[in-house]
Amino acid sequence: MSQTAGRTEERQQPELKRVMGPKLLLLFIVGDILGTGVYALTGQVAGEVGGAAWLPFLLAFVVATITAFSYLELVTKYPSAAGAALYTHKAFGIHLLTFVVAFMVMSSGITSASTASNAFAGFVSDGFGLELPTGGDGRLLIALGFMALVALVNFRGVGESVRANVVLSLVELSGLLLVIFVGLWATTQGRADFSRVVVFESADDKSVFLAVTAATTLAFFAMVGFEDSVNMAEECKNPVRDFPRMMLTGLSITGAIYVLVAITAVALVPVGDLVDDSKGSALTQVVAAGAPNLPFDTVFPFIGMFAVANSALINMLMASRLLYGMANQGVLPRAFGQVHPFRRTPWVSILVTTAIAFALIVYVVRQSGTESGTNAIALLGGTTSLLLLVVFTIVNVALLVLRRDHVDHQHFRTRTWLAVLGALTCAYLAGPWARSAEQQEQYVIAGALVGLGVLLSFVTWLYNRSVRHRQIAFSDVSRLEDEVEDDPDSDARSR
């Protein structure tokens, strides 16, 4: 214990520079939420409920906002960068639960990046007019090649830059605003049919409630990302004042954009075409239908490529850093914590997370080409939502437990009933009753990922107990996502 305490004291760093005011924080939150979800899954959401595709996005916004209130109290109460794992550890102090939450967050990053890879392959096919068949070797190779490129960038090392993120976010935002403006233009030209947006259709003749619930669990993928902004708490000038206003404003902006995009998509393109991948990605079809005489449909796939590429890189950076952090603290095999001596990046963790992403991409792309697996692309987005809904349920409960923990500074305080409602709604949407028969396979993917983590943790525990005669536990949960360069032990492990 004394050695662990000594290492922790040795590794302490000065406070991060507080450079983010409210405007930068707002742009960061909006950029964090925007991305792959609405670009990749609009067609699948429409396939669940027909023309009422806007409703699941609206409900997902409401559920995300309720949970955001819990995050606001916790991030202003504990302005540290570890997020859900830290809140879970402070509330329950159970090593296994903290580990599972951290591994779920890591796995959600991998499944999200894999979804982005599939979307990227579709946009490449659309943008260059390749007309690659769904589930074919062409799309698979592009998706795998894209993920390999993300791994190389990750290995080279990418420093955080809030202003760069703002630029990337503005490009992502431009693509979605383009869809909305095309919809407005098409309306003036008489090309839009808004009567379709109130038509409910379910492919399996499910009840309205079950179909909308299943679509909401999928649309929820588009709203995640706001929880990542808590990692910027230590770099905000006034997190207690700014976080509540900016996070709620950011959620409202993105929620409004998503609802408008969904309405525009259904008004311009029949639902049957939106869910048909052979006709191109859903939003590419929307732009082409709304402005056939303008070159927007040529530009849009490239904006889409950029948006999902940014999302994939951010998620794989997060996933590899979390895996490194858990290995660095001894709760996973130490080999995963090895750092490259020259690039000073966690190269083993990058290889492991990329290999998992490869396996997911191969499985889902191949499945999407089969008659029974036409909705398989939605599996990865739905699995991301499933993992994070479980995490959000735990975070909402953790808030209630931590009410008895008092701190010596002012912080945001949410209503108790909102935290209870957040826990109940997230738990409900995480259950099998909230998913269609095709979506049940999300539990297989999520279970396999979490099971892999628990197995690796058990092997680590067994090794430490039988060989090193040590117990395993998190030494400092608040440092899980620290920069590799901040770790003075990294050179020793890299040798």
GROMACS .gro file of N, CA and C in nm, residues 178-297:
model
  360
  178LEU      N    1  -2.722   2.110  -4.364
  178LEU     CA    2  -2.742   2.098  -4.508
  178LEU      C    3  -2.869   2.018  -4.537
  179VAL      N    4  -2.888   1.908  -4.464
  179VAL     CA    5  -3.009   1.827  -4.482
  179VAL      C    6  -3.134   1.910  -4.452
  180ILE      N    7  -3.129   1.987  -4.342
  180ILE     CA    8  -3.245   2.068  -4.304
  180ILE      C    9  -3.273   2.176  -4.408
  181PHE      N   10  -3.169   2.244  -4.456
  181PHE     CA   11  -3.187   2.350  -4.557
  181PHE      C   12  -3.239   2.292  -4.689
  182VAL      N   13  -3.190   2.172  -4.724
  182VAL     CA   14  -3.241   2.106  -4.845
  182VAL      C   15  -3.390   2.077  -4.829
  183GLY      N   16  -3.429   2.036  -4.706
  183GLY     CA   17  -3.571   2.012  -4.680
  183GLY      C   18  -3.654   2.138  -4.697
  184LEU      N   19  -3.603   2.251  -4.647
  184LEU     CA   20  -3.674   2.378  -4.664
  184LEU      C   21  -3.684   2.416  -4.811
  185TRP      N   22  -3.574   2.398  -4.884
  185TRP     CA   23  -3.574   2.428  -5.027
  185TRP      C   24  -3.673   2.338  -5.101
  186ALA      N   25  -3.673   2.210  -5.069
  186ALA     CA   26  -3.763   2.116  -5.136
  186ALA      C   27  -3.909   2.150  -5.107
  187THR      N   28  -3.935   2.202  -4.986
  187THR     CA   29  -4.072   2.240  -4.951
  187THR      C   30  -4.121   2.353  -5.041
  188THR      N   31  -4.034   2.452  -5.066
  188THR     CA   32  -4.073   2.563  -5.153
  188THR      C   33  -4.092   2.518  -5.297
  189GLN      N   34  -4.029   2.405  -5.335
  189GLN     CA   35  -4.041   2.354  -5.471
  189GLN      C   36  -4.150   2.247  -5.484
  190GLY      N   37  -4.218   2.220  -5.374
  190GLY     CA   38  -4.328   2.122  -5.378
  190GLY      C   39  -4.282   1.977  -5.382
  191ARG      N   40  -4.159   1.948  -5.342
  191ARG     CA   41  -4.108   1.811  -5.347
  191ARG      C   42  -4.129   1.735  -5.216
  192ALA      N   43  -4.159   1.804  -5.108
  192ALA     CA   44  -4.172   1.739  -4.977
  192ALA      C   45  -4.316   1.696  -4.951
  193ASP      N   46  -4.331   1.580  -4.891
  193ASP     CA   47  -4.463   1.529  -4.854
  193ASP      C   48  -4.466   1.509  -4.702
  194PHE      N   49  -4.510   1.613  -4.632
  194PHE     CA   50  -4.507   1.608  -4.485
  194PHE      C   51  -4.618   1.524  -4.426
  195SER      N   52  -4.711   1.477  -4.510
  195SER     CA   53  -4.815   1.388  -4.458
  195SER      C   54  -4.756   1.255  -4.412
  196ARG      N   55  -4.637   1.221  -4.464
  196ARG     CA   56  -4.574   1.093  -4.426
  196ARG      C   57  -4.521   1.094  -4.283
  197VAL      N   58  -4.495   1.214  -4.226
  197VAL     CA   59  -4.429   1.219  -4.094
  197VAL      C   60  -4.523   1.180  -3.981
  198VAL      N   61  -4.651   1.164  -4.008
  198VAL     CA   62  -4.745   1.121  -3.903
  198VAL      C   63  -4.795   0.979  -3.928
  199VAL      N   64  -4.735   0.913  -4.026
  199VAL     CA   65  -4.777   0.775  -4.059
  199VAL      C   66  -4.689   0.677  -3.981
  200PHE      N   67  -4.754   0.595  -3.898
  200PHE     CA   68  -4.681   0.494  -3.823
  200PHE      C   69  -4.687   0.361  -3.897
  201GLU      N   70  -4.570   0.299  -3.915
  201GLU     CA   71  -4.562   0.169  -3.980
  201GLU      C   72  -4.461   0.082  -3.906
  202SER      N   73  -4.499  -0.043  -3.881
  202SER     CA   74  -4.407  -0.136  -3.817
  202SER      C   75  -4.396  -0.260  -3.904
  203ALA      N   76  -4.273  -0.295  -3.939
  203ALA     CA   77  -4.252  -0.409  -4.029
  203ALA      C   78  -4.305  -0.539  -3.971
  204ASP      N   79  -4.303  -0.555  -3.839
  204ASP     CA   80  -4.345  -0.679  -3.775
  204ASP      C   81  -4.483  -0.669  -3.712
  205ASP      N   82  -4.558  -0.564  -3.748
  205ASP     CA   83  -4.692  -0.544  -3.692
  205ASP      C   84  -4.691  -0.537  -3.540
  206LYS      N   85  -4.586  -0.478  -3.483
  206LYS     CA   86  -4.582  -0.460  -3.339
  206LYS      C   87  -4.675  -0.346  -3.300
  207SER      N   88  -4.710  -0.340  -3.171
  207SER     CA   89  -4.790  -0.229  -3.122
  207SER      C   90  -4.709  -0.101  -3.133
  208VAL      N   91  -4.779   0.012  -3.131
  208VAL     CA   92  -4.711   0.142  -3.140
  208VAL      C   93  -4.611   0.157  -3.026
  209PHE      N   94  -4.651   0.120  -2.905
  209PHE     CA   95  -4.565   0.136  -2.788
  209PHE      C   96  -4.435   0.057  -2.802
  210LEU      N   97  -4.445  -0.070  -2.838
  210LEU     CA   98  -4.327  -0.155  -2.849
  210LEU      C   99  -4.236  -0.110  -2.963
  211ALA      N  100  -4.296  -0.072  -3.076
  211ALA     CA  101  -4.216  -0.030  -3.190
  211ALA      C  102  -4.142   0.100  -3.161
  212VAL      N  103  -4.212   0.196  -3.099
  212VAL     CA  104  -4.147   0.323  -3.066
  212VAL      C  105  -4.038   0.302  -2.962
  213THR      N  106  -4.063   0.213  -2.865
  213THR     CA  107  -3.962   0.184  -2.764
  213THR      C  108  -3.837   0.124  -2.827
  214ALA      N  109  -3.857   0.027  -2.918
  214ALA     CA  110  -3.743  -0.036  -2.985
  214ALA      C  111  -3.665   0.066  -3.068
  215ALA      N  112  -3.737   0.157  -3.134
  215ALA     CA  113  -3.670   0.259  -3.215
  215ALA      C  114  -3.598   0.361  -3.126
  216THR      N  115  -3.653   0.387  -3.007
  216THR     CA  116  -3.590   0.483  -2.916
  216THR      C  117  -3.457   0.430  -2.866
  217THR      N  118  -3.450   0.300  -2.837
  217THR     CA  119  -3.323   0.243  -2.791
  217THR      C  120  -3.216   0.257  -2.899
  218LEU      N  121  -3.258   0.254  -3.025
  218LEU     CA  122  -3.164   0.272  -3.136
  218LEU      C  123  -3.128   0.420  -3.153
  219ALA      N  124  -3.230   0.507  -3.147
  219ALA     CA  125  -3.207   0.651  -3.164
  219ALA      C  126  -3.124   0.707  -3.050
  220PHE      N  127  -3.126   0.641  -2.935
  220PHE     CA  128  -3.050   0.688  -2.819
  220PHE      C  129  -2.901   0.698  -2.851
  221PHE      N  130  -2.856   0.615  -2.945
  221PHE     CA  131  -2.716   0.619  -2.987
  221PHE      C  132  -2.677   0.757  -3.039
  222ALA      N  133  -2.774   0.827  -3.099
  222ALA     CA  134  -2.744   0.959  -3.155
  222ALA      C  135  -2.728   1.064  -3.046
  223MET      N  136  -2.782   1.039  -2.926
  223MET     CA  137  -2.778   1.139  -2.820
  223MET      C  138  -2.661   1.120  -2.724
  224VAL      N  139  -2.592   1.005  -2.730
  224VAL     CA  140  -2.481   0.983  -2.637
  224VAL      C  141  -2.362   1.069  -2.679
  225GLY      N  142  -2.275   1.092  -2.585
  225GLY     CA  143  -2.160   1.177  -2.610
  225GLY      C  144  -2.154   1.290  -2.508
  226PHE      N  145  -2.273   1.334  -2.461
  226PHE     CA  146  -2.274   1.442  -2.363
  226PHE      C  147  -2.200   1.401  -2.235
  227GLU      N  148  -2.204   1.269  -2.204
  227GLU     CA  149  -2.139   1.222  -2.081
  227GLU      C  150  -1.986   1.235  -2.090
  228ASP      N  151  -1.932   1.237  -2.213
  228ASP     CA  152  -1.786   1.252  -2.228
  228ASP      C  153  -1.738   1.391  -2.190
  229SER      N  154  -1.828   1.489  -2.197
  229SER     CA  155  -1.786   1.626  -2.170
  229SER      C  156  -1.744   1.646  -2.024
  230VAL      N  157  -1.782   1.553  -1.934
  230VAL     CA  158  -1.739   1.568  -1.794
  230VAL      C  159  -1.587   1.559  -1.783
  231ASN      N  160  -1.523   1.500  -1.885
  231ASN     CA  161  -1.377   1.491  -1.882
  231ASN      C  162  -1.310   1.627  -1.898
  232MET      N  163  -1.388   1.728  -1.937
  232MET     CA  164  -1.333   1.862  -1.954
  232MET      C  165  -1.355   1.951  -1.832
  233ALA      N  166  -1.411   1.892  -1.724
  233ALA     CA  167  -1.447   1.973  -1.607
  233ALA      C  168  -1.328   2.047  -1.548
  234GLU      N  169  -1.211   1.982  -1.547
  234GLU     CA  170  -1.093   2.042  -1.486
  234GLU      C  171  -1.033   2.153  -1.571
  235GLU      N  172  -1.083   2.168  -1.696
  235GLU     CA  173  -1.029   2.271  -1.784
  235GLU      C  174  -1.129   2.383  -1.810
  236CYS      N  175  -1.241   2.381  -1.737
  236CYS     CA  176  -1.340   2.487  -1.749
  236CYS      C  177  -1.311   2.598  -1.648
  237LYS      N  178  -1.333   2.722  -1.689
  237LYS     CA  179  -1.306   2.835  -1.601
  237LYS      C  180  -1.398   2.834  -1.479
  238ASN      N  181  -1.523   2.801  -1.503
  238ASN     CA  182  -1.620   2.797  -1.392
  238ASN      C  183  -1.717   2.682  -1.416
  239PRO      N  184  -1.677   2.556  -1.388
  239PRO     CA  185  -1.763   2.442  -1.420
  239PRO      C  186  -1.896   2.442  -1.347
  240VAL      N  187  -1.899   2.489  -1.221
  240VAL     CA  188  -2.023   2.489  -1.144
  240VAL      C  189  -2.126   2.581  -1.210
  241ARG      N  190  -2.082   2.694  -1.260
  241ARG     CA  191  -2.174   2.787  -1.324
  241ARG      C  192  -2.205   2.749  -1.468
  242ASP      N  193  -2.101   2.709  -1.543
  242ASP     CA  194  -2.116   2.693  -1.688
  242ASP      C  195  -2.173   2.558  -1.731
  243PHE      N  196  -2.135   2.450  -1.662
  243PHE     CA  197  -2.176   2.318  -1.708
  243PHE      C  198  -2.328   2.300  -1.718
  244PRO      N  199  -2.405   2.336  -1.614
  244PRO     CA  200  -2.550   2.315  -1.626
  244PRO      C  201  -2.612   2.387  -1.745
  245ARG      N  202  -2.578   2.514  -1.763
  245ARG     CA  203  -2.638   2.590  -1.873
  245ARG      C  204  -2.595   2.537  -2.008
  246MET      N  205  -2.466   2.509  -2.024
  246MET     CA  206  -2.414   2.471  -2.155
  246MET      C  207  -2.451   2.327  -2.193
  247MET      N  208  -2.454   2.235  -2.095
  247MET     CA  209  -2.491   2.099  -2.129
  247MET      C  210  -2.638   2.091  -2.169
  248LEU      N  211  -2.725   2.159  -2.096
  248LEU     CA  212  -2.868   2.156  -2.131
  248LEU      C  213  -2.894   2.228  -2.262
  249THR      N  214  -2.820   2.338  -2.286
  249THR     CA  215  -2.835   2.408  -2.414
  249THR      C  216  -2.785   2.322  -2.529
  250GLY      N  217  -2.670   2.256  -2.509
  250GLY     CA  218  -2.616   2.168  -2.612
  250GLY      C  219  -2.708   2.053  -2.645
  251LEU      N  220  -2.766   1.990  -2.542
  251LEU     CA  221  -2.861   1.882  -2.565
  251LEU      C  222  -2.984   1.931  -2.641
  252SER      N  223  -3.032   2.050  -2.607
  252SER     CA  224  -3.150   2.105  -2.675
  252SER      C  225  -3.121   2.133  -2.822
  253ILE      N  226  -3.004   2.189  -2.850
  253ILE     CA  227  -2.967   2.217  -2.990
  253ILE      C  228  -2.959   2.090  -3.071
  254THR      N  229  -2.887   1.990  -3.020
  254THR     CA  230  -2.872   1.866  -3.096
  254THR      C  231  -3.004   1.790  -3.107
  255GLY      N  232  -3.085   1.793  -3.001
  255GLY     CA  233  -3.215   1.727  -3.008
  255GLY      C  234  -3.303   1.788  -3.115
  256ALA      N  235  -3.303   1.922  -3.123
  256ALA     CA  236  -3.382   1.990  -3.225
  256ALA      C  237  -3.332   1.957  -3.366
  257ILE      N  238  -3.199   1.954  -3.382
  257ILE     CA  239  -3.142   1.921  -3.513
  257ILE      C  240  -3.182   1.780  -3.555
  258TYR      N  241  -3.172   1.685  -3.463
  258TYR     CA  242  -3.205   1.546  -3.496
  258TYR      C  243  -3.351   1.529  -3.535
  259VAL      N  244  -3.440   1.593  -3.461
  259VAL     CA  245  -3.583   1.583  -3.492
  259VAL      C  246  -3.611   1.643  -3.630
  260LEU      N  247  -3.551   1.759  -3.658
  260LEU     CA  248  -3.571   1.823  -3.789
  260LEU      C  249  -3.514   1.739  -3.902
  261VAL      N  250  -3.397   1.677  -3.881
  261VAL     CA  251  -3.337   1.591  -3.983
  261VAL      C  252  -3.427   1.471  -4.010
  262ALA      N  253  -3.482   1.410  -3.904
  262ALA     CA  254  -3.569   1.293  -3.921
  262ALA      C  255  -3.696   1.331  -3.997
  263ILE      N  256  -3.755   1.446  -3.964
  263ILE     CA  257  -3.876   1.491  -4.035
  263ILE      C  258  -3.845   1.515  -4.182
  264THR      N  259  -3.732   1.582  -4.208
  264THR     CA  260  -3.692   1.612  -4.346
  264THR      C  261  -3.669   1.484  -4.425
  265ALA      N  262  -3.604   1.386  -4.363
  265ALA     CA  263  -3.573   1.260  -4.432
  265ALA      C  264  -3.700   1.190  -4.476
  266VAL      N  265  -3.797   1.179  -4.387
  266VAL     CA  266  -3.920   1.108  -4.419
  266VAL      C  267  -4.004   1.186  -4.520
  267ALA      N  268  -4.003   1.319  -4.509
  267ALA     CA  269  -4.083   1.401  -4.601
  267ALA      C  270  -4.030   1.395  -4.744
  268LEU      N  271  -3.901   1.374  -4.762
  268LEU     CA  272  -3.842   1.376  -4.896
  268LEU      C  273  -3.824   1.238  -4.958
  269VAL      N  274  -3.804   1.136  -4.876
  269VAL     CA  275  -3.775   1.003  -4.928
  269VAL      C  276  -3.869   0.901  -4.866
  270PRO      N  277  -3.933   0.816  -4.945
  270PRO     CA  278  -4.019   0.711  -4.887
  270PRO      C  279  -3.941   0.622  -4.792
  271VAL      N  280  -4.007   0.577  -4.687
  271VAL     CA  281  -3.940   0.496  -4.584
  271VAL      C  282  -3.876   0.372  -4.644
  272GLY      N  283  -3.943   0.311  -4.741
  272GLY     CA  284  -3.888   0.191  -4.805
  272GLY      C  285  -3.752   0.215  -4.867
  273ASP      N  286  -3.731   0.335  -4.921
  273ASP     CA  287  -3.600   0.368  -4.980
  273ASP      C  288  -3.497   0.401  -4.872
  274LEU      N  289  -3.541   0.466  -4.764
  274LEU     CA  290  -3.449   0.502  -4.657
  274LEU      C  291  -3.382   0.381  -4.594
  275VAL      N  292  -3.456   0.271  -4.584
  275VAL     CA  293  -3.402   0.152  -4.518
  275VAL      C  294  -3.329   0.061  -4.616
  276ASP      N  295  -3.327   0.099  -4.744
  276ASP     CA  296  -3.262   0.017  -4.847
  276ASP      C  297  -3.118   0.066  -4.869
  277ASP      N  298  -3.022  -0.006  -4.811
  277ASP     CA  299  -2.881   0.037  -4.822
  277ASP      C  300  -2.830   0.035  -4.965
  278SER      N  301  -2.892  -0.046  -5.051
  278SER     CA  302  -2.845  -0.053  -5.189
  278SER      C  303  -2.868   0.077  -5.265
  279LYS      N  304  -2.955   0.163  -5.211
  279LYS     CA  305  -2.982   0.291  -5.274
  279LYS      C  306  -2.900   0.405  -5.215
  280GLY      N  307  -2.806   0.369  -5.129
  280GLY     CA  308  -2.720   0.470  -5.067
  280GLY      C  309  -2.764   0.499  -4.925
  281SER      N  310  -2.679   0.567  -4.850
  281SER     CA  311  -2.713   0.600  -4.712
  281SER      C  312  -2.835   0.692  -4.710
  282ALA      N  313  -2.909   0.687  -4.600
  282ALA     CA  314  -3.037   0.757  -4.592
  282ALA      C  315  -3.024   0.907  -4.618
  283LEU      N  316  -2.928   0.973  -4.552
  283LEU     CA  317  -2.918   1.118  -4.566
  283LEU      C  318  -2.864   1.159  -4.702
  284THR      N  319  -2.785   1.070  -4.766
  284THR     CA  320  -2.741   1.099  -4.903
  284THR      C  321  -2.862   1.100  -4.997
  285GLN      N  322  -2.953   1.005  -4.977
  285GLN     CA  323  -3.076   1.002  -5.057
  285GLN      C  324  -3.159   1.128  -5.036
  286VAL      N  325  -3.162   1.176  -4.912
  286VAL     CA  326  -3.241   1.295  -4.879
  286VAL      C  327  -3.190   1.416  -4.956
  287VAL      N  328  -3.059   1.436  -4.954
  287VAL     CA  329  -3.001   1.551  -5.023
  287VAL      C  330  -3.023   1.541  -5.174
  288ALA      N  331  -3.007   1.420  -5.228
  288ALA     CA  332  -3.027   1.401  -5.372
  288ALA      C  333  -3.172   1.425  -5.412
  289ALA      N  334  -3.265   1.383  -5.327
  289ALA     CA  335  -3.408   1.399  -5.358
  289ALA      C  336  -3.452   1.545  -5.343
  290GLY      N  337  -3.396   1.615  -5.245
  290GLY     CA  338  -3.440   1.751  -5.218
  290GLY      C  339  -3.382   1.855  -5.311
  291ALA      N  340  -3.261   1.830  -5.360
  291ALA     CA  341  -3.194   1.928  -5.447
  291ALA      C  342  -3.126   1.856  -5.562
  292PRO      N  343  -3.204   1.794  -5.652
  292PRO     CA  344  -3.145   1.713  -5.760
  292PRO      C  345  -3.061   1.793  -5.858
  293ASN      N  346  -3.086   1.923  -5.869
  293ASN     CA  347  -3.012   2.004  -5.966
  293ASN      C  348  -2.892   2.077  -5.905
  294LEU      N  349  -2.868   2.051  -5.778
  294LEU     CA  350  -2.755   2.113  -5.710
  294LEU      C  351  -2.652   2.007  -5.675
  295PRO      N  352  -2.524   2.045  -5.663
  295PRO     CA  353  -2.420   1.946  -5.638
  295PRO      C  354  -2.410   1.902  -5.492
  296PHE      N  355  -2.512   1.934  -5.409
  296PHE     CA  356  -2.506   1.899  -5.268
  296PHE      C  357  -2.491   1.749  -5.247
  297ASP      N  358  -2.560   1.672  -5.332
  297ASP     CA  359  -2.556   1.526  -5.313
  297ASP      C  360  -2.416   1.471  -5.340
   0.00000   0.00000   0.00000
